[in-house]
GROMACS .gro file of C-alpha atoms in nm:
model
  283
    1UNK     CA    1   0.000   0.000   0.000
    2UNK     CA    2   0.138   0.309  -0.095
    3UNK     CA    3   0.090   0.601   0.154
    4UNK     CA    4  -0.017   0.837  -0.082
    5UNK     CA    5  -0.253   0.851  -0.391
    6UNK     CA    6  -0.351   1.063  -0.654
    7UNK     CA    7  -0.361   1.475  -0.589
    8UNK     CA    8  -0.689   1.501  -0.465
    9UNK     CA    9  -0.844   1.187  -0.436
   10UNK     CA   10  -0.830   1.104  -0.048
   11UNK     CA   11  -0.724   0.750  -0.127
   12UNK     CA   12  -0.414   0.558  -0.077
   13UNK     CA   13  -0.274   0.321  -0.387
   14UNK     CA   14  -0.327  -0.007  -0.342
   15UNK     CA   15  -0.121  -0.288  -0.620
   16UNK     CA   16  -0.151  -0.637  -0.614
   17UNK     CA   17   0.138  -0.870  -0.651
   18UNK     CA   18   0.160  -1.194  -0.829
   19UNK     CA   19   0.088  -1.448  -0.590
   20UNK     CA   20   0.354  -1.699  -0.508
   21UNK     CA   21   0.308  -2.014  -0.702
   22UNK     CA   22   0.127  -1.847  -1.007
   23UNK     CA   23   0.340  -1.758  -1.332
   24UNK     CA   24   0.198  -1.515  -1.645
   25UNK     CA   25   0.072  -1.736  -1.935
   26UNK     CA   26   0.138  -2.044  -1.804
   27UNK     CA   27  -0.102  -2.281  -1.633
   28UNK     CA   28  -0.158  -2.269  -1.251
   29UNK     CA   29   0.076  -2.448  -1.030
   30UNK     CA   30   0.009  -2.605  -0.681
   31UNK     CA   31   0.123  -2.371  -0.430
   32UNK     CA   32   0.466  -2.515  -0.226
   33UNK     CA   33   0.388  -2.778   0.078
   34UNK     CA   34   0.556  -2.504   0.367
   35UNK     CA   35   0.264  -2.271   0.279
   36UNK     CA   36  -0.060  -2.558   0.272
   37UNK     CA   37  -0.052  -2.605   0.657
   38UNK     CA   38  -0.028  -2.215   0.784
   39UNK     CA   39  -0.280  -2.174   0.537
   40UNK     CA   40  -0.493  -2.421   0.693
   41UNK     CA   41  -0.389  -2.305   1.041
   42UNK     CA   42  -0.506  -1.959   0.956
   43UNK     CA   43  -0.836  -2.091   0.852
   44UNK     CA   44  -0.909  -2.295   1.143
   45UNK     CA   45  -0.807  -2.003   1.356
   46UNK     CA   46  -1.061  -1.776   1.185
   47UNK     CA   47  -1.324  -2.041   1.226
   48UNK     CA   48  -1.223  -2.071   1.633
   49UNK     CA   49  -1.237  -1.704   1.647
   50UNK     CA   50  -1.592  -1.649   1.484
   51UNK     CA   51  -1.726  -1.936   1.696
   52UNK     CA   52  -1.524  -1.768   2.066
   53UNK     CA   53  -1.708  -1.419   2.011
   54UNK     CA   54  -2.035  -1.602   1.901
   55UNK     CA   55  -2.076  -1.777   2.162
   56UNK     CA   56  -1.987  -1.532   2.384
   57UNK     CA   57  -2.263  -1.293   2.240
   58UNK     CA   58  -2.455  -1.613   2.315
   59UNK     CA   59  -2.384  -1.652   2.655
   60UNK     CA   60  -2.451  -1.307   2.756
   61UNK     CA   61  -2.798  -1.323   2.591
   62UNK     CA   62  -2.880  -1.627   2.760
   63UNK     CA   63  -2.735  -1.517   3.123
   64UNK     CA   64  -2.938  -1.147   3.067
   65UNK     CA   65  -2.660  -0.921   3.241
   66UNK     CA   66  -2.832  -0.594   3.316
   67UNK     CA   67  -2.631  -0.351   3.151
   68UNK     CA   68  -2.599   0.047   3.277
   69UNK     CA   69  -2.926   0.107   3.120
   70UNK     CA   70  -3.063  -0.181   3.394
   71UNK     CA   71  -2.861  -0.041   3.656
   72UNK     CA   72  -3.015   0.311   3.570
   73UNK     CA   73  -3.381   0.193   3.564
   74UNK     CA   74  -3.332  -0.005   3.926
   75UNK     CA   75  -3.223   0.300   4.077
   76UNK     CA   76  -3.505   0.540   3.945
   77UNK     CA   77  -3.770   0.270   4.025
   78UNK     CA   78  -3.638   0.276   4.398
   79UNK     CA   79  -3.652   0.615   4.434
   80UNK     CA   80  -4.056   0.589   4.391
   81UNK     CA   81  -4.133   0.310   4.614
   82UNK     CA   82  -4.240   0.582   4.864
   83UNK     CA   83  -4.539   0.681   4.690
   84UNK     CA   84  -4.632   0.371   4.489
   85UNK     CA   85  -4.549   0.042   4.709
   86UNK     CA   86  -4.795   0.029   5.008
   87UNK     CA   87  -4.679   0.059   5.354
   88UNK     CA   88  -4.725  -0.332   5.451
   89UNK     CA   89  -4.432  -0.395   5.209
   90UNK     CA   90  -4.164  -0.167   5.276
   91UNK     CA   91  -4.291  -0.190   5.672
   92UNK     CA   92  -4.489  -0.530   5.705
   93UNK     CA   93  -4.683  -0.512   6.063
   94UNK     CA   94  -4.436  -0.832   6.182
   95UNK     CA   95  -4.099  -0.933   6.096
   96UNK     CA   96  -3.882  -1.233   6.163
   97UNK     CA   97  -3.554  -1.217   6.278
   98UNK     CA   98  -3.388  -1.570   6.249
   99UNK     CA   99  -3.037  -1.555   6.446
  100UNK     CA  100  -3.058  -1.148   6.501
  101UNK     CA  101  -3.054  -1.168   6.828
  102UNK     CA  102  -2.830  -1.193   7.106
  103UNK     CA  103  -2.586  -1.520   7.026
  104UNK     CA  104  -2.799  -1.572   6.767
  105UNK     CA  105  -3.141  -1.607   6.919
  106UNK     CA  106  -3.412  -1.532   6.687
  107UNK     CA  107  -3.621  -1.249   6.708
  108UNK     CA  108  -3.998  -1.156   6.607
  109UNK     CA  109  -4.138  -0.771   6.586
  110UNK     CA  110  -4.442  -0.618   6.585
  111UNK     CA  111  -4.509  -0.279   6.430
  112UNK     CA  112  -4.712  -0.051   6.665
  113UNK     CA  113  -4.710   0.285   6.447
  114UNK     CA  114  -4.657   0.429   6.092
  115UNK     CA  115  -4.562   0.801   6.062
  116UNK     CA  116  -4.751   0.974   5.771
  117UNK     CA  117  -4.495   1.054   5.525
  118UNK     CA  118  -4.300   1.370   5.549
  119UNK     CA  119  -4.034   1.553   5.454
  120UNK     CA  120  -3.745   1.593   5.660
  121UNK     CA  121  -3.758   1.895   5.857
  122UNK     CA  122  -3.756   1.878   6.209
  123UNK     CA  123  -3.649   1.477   6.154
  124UNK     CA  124  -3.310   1.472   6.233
  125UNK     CA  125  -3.093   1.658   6.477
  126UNK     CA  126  -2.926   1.924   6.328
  127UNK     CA  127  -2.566   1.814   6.262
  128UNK     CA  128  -2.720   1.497   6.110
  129UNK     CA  129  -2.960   1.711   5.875
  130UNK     CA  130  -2.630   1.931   5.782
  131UNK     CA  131  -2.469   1.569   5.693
  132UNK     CA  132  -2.743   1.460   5.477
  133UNK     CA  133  -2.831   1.781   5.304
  134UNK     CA  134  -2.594   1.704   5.018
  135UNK     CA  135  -2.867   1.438   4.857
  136UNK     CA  136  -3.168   1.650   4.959
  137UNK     CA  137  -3.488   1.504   5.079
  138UNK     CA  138  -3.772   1.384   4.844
  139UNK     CA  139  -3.931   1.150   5.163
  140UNK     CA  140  -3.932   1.018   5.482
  141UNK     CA  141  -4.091   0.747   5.612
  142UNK     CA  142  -4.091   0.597   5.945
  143UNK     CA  143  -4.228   0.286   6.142
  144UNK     CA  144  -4.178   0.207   6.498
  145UNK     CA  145  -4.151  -0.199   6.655
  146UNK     CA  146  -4.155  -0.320   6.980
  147UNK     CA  147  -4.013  -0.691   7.046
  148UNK     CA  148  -4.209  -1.003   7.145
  149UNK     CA  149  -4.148  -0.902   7.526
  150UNK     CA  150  -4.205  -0.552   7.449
  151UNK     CA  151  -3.910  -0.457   7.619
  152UNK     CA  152  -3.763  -0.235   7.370
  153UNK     CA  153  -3.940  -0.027   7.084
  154UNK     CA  154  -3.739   0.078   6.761
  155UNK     CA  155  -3.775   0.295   6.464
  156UNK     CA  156  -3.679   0.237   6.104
  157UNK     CA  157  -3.698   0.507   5.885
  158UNK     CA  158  -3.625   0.510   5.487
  159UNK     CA  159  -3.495   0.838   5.373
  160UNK     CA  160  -3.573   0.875   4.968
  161UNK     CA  161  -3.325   1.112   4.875
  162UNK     CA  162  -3.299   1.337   4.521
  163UNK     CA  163  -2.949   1.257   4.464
  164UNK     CA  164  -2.826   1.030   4.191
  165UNK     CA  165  -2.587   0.705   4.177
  166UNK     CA  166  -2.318   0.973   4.197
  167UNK     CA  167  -2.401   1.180   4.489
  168UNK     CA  168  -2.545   0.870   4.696
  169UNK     CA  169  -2.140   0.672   4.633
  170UNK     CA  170  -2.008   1.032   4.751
  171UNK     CA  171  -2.267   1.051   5.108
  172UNK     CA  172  -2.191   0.696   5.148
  173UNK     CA  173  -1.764   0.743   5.096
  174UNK     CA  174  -1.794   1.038   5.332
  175UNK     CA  175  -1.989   0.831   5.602
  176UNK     CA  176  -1.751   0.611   5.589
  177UNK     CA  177  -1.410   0.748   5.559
  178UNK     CA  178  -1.545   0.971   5.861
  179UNK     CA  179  -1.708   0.809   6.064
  180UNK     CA  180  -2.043   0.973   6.078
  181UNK     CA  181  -2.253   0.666   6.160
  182UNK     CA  182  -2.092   0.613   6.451
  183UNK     CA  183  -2.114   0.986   6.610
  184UNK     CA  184  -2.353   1.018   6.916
  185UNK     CA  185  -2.399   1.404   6.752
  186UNK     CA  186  -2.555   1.230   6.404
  187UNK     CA  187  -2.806   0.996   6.600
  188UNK     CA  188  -3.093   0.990   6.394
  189UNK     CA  189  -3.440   1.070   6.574
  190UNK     CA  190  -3.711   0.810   6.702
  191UNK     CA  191  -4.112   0.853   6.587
  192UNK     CA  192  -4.312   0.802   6.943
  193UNK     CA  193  -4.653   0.816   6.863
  194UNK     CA  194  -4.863   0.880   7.099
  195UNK     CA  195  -5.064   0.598   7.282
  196UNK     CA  196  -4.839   0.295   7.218
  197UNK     CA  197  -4.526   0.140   7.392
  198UNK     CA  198  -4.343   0.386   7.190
  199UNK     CA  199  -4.500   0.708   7.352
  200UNK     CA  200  -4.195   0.813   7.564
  201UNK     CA  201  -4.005   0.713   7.339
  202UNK     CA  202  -3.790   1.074   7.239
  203UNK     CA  203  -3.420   1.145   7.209
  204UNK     CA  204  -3.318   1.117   7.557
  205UNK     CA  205  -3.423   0.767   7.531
  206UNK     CA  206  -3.221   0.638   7.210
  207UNK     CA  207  -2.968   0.353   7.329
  208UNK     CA  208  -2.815   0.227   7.012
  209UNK     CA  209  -2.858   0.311   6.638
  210UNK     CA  210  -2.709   0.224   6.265
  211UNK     CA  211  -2.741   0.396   5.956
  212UNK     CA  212  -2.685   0.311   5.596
  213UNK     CA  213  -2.647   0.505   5.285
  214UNK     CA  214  -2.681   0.306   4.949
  215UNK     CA  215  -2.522   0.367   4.651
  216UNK     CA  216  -2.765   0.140   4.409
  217UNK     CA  217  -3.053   0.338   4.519
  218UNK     CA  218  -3.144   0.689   4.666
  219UNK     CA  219  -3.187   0.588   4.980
  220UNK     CA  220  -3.079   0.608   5.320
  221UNK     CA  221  -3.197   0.283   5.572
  222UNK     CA  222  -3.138   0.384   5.937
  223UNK     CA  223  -3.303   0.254   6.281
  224UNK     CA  224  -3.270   0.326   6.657
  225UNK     CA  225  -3.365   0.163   6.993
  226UNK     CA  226  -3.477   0.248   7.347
  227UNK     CA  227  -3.610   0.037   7.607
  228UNK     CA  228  -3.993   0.066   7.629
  229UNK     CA  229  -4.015   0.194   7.981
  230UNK     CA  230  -3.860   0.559   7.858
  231UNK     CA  231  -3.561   0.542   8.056
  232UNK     CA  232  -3.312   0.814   7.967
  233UNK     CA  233  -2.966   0.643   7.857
  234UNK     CA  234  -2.629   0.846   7.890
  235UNK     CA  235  -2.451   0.629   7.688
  236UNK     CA  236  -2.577   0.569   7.374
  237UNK     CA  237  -2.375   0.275   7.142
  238UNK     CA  238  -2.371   0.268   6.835
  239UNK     CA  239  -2.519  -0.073   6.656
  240UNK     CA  240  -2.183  -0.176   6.521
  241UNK     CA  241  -2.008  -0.124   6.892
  242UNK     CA  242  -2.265  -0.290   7.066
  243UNK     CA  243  -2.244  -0.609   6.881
  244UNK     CA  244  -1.823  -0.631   6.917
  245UNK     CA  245  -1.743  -0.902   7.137
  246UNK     CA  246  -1.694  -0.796   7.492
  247UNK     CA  247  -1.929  -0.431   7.463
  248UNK     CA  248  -2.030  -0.388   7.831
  249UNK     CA  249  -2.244  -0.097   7.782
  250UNK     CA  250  -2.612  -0.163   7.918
  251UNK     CA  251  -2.739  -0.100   7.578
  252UNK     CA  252  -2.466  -0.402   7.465
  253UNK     CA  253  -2.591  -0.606   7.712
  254UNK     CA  254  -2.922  -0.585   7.646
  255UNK     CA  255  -2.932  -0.605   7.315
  256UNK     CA  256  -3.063  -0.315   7.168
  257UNK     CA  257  -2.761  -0.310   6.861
  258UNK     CA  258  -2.922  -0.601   6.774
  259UNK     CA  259  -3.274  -0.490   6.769
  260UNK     CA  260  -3.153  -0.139   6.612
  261UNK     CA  261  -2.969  -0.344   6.338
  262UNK     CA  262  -3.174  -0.636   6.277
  263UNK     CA  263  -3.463  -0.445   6.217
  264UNK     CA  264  -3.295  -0.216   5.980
  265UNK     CA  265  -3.099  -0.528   5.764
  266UNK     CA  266  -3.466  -0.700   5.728
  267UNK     CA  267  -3.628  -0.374   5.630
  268UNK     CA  268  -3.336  -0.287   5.386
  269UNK     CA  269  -3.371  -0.622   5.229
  270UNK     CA  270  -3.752  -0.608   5.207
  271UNK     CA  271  -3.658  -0.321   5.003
  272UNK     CA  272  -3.402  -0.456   4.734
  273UNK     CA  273  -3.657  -0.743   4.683
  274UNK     CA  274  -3.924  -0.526   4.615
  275UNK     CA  275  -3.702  -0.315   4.387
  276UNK     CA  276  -3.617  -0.626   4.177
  277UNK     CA  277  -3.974  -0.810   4.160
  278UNK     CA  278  -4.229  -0.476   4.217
  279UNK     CA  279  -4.533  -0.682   4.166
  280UNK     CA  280  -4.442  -0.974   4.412
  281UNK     CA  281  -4.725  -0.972   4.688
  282UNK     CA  282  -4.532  -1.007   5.012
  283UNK     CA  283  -4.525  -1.332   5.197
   0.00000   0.00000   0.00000
């Protein structure tokens, strides 16, 4: 190929050769017995080729990766479970705790109140609001359990945020290079309604608490305990203290990381399940 061509025509030469094993006016000759096999080798190698990428093309149509586009469409569908799942799914009135307990006794609650769904002021204490202002608020909603003693009560809450994939990876790298889940400052705040087990249940009363931000959907899972009598506690642990081998705080020992974190792992999952099959009636 030369690497020019004629003045203005944009195209490179291209001549031909005589091929090896062919002479002018005289009759076609067998081409040499080196050349026979790496022709055939290049053939079959051609052939192996085609039939690698076809059948991966093959594979991935049969396996159904969700590409970005899927990825996308998850993470826009859980941002409106809020308004279009109803409250017995994303909160279901009792929920089974197999191993969440204690040394892994299982655990059963019972939901005794649903906040109406709001937006965020007034939710959270203010350094915690300052933390999560980054993703905005679109809605909160809130549910409070007792256990099947109804010794403790708990709130979950679901934060649906108006951030995207982006902004959620950046709250959730900052939580966590930081530290801000574990801060006593950034507890988030219980819902006591009024006439339950949960009606003295206000900040003075939160014993142990966990928060999560995910990055596959705009949303931000956190829960937090109190015994049910309304005792004050003046040392609140967080969930992922209180479960460490050894934690002697009276919120450790009773178990309220567990109920604060159980709760909140059950409801989160509830969540990604009803993300990933929205019509699936709950069990």
């Amino acid at each position: 190929m030369a690497p020019g061509g004629p003045p203005g025509s944009g195209r490179p030469i291209v001549s031909f050769g005589e091929p090896e094993g062919y002479r002018e006016r005289a009759r076609p000759r067998a081409l040499p017995a080196w050349i026979r096999p790496r022709v055939a080798a290049a053939a079959a190698c051609v052939v192996l080729g085609l039939g690698l990428i076809g059948g991966a093309v093959t594979g991935s149509w049969l396996v159904g990766e969700p590409g970005p586009s899927g990825t996308r469409d998850s993470f826009a569908a859980a941002g409106g479970l809020w308004h279009s799942v109803p409250v017995d799914r994303l909160f279901p009135p009792t929920v089974e705790g197999q191993g969440a307990g204690p040394g892994g006794a299982d655990r059963t609650w019972t939901r005794i109140a649903v906040a109406p769904d709001t937006d965020c002021e007034k939710a959270f204490d203010p350094l915690l609001s300052k933390a999560l202002a980054p993703v905005g608020c679109e809605r909160l909603l809130r549910a409070t359990y007792t256990d099947a003693t109804q010794s403790y009560v708990t709130t979950v809450g679901l934060l649906f945020t108006k951030a995207d994939a982006t902004a959620m990876s950046a709250l959730a790298k900052g939580f966590k290079d930081q530290g801000l889940a574990d801060r006593t400052d950034l507890m988030p705040r219980p819902y006591a309604a009024k006439g339950t087990l949960a009606a003295g249940f206000g900040t003075e009363q939160r014993a142990s608490w966990t928060m999560s931000v995910l990055t596959d959907a705009p949303v931000v899972v956190y829960a937090v305990s109190g015994w049910a009598d309304g005792r004050t506690v003046d040392d609140p642990q967080p969930a992922a203290q209180a479960l460490t081998s050894g934690a002697t705080t009276a919120s450790a020992q009773a178990g309220l990381g567990n109920e604060a974190q159980g709760l909140a792992d059950r409801v989160e999952r509830g969540l990604r399940k009803t993300v990933s099959s929205p019509t699936e009636q709950p069990s």
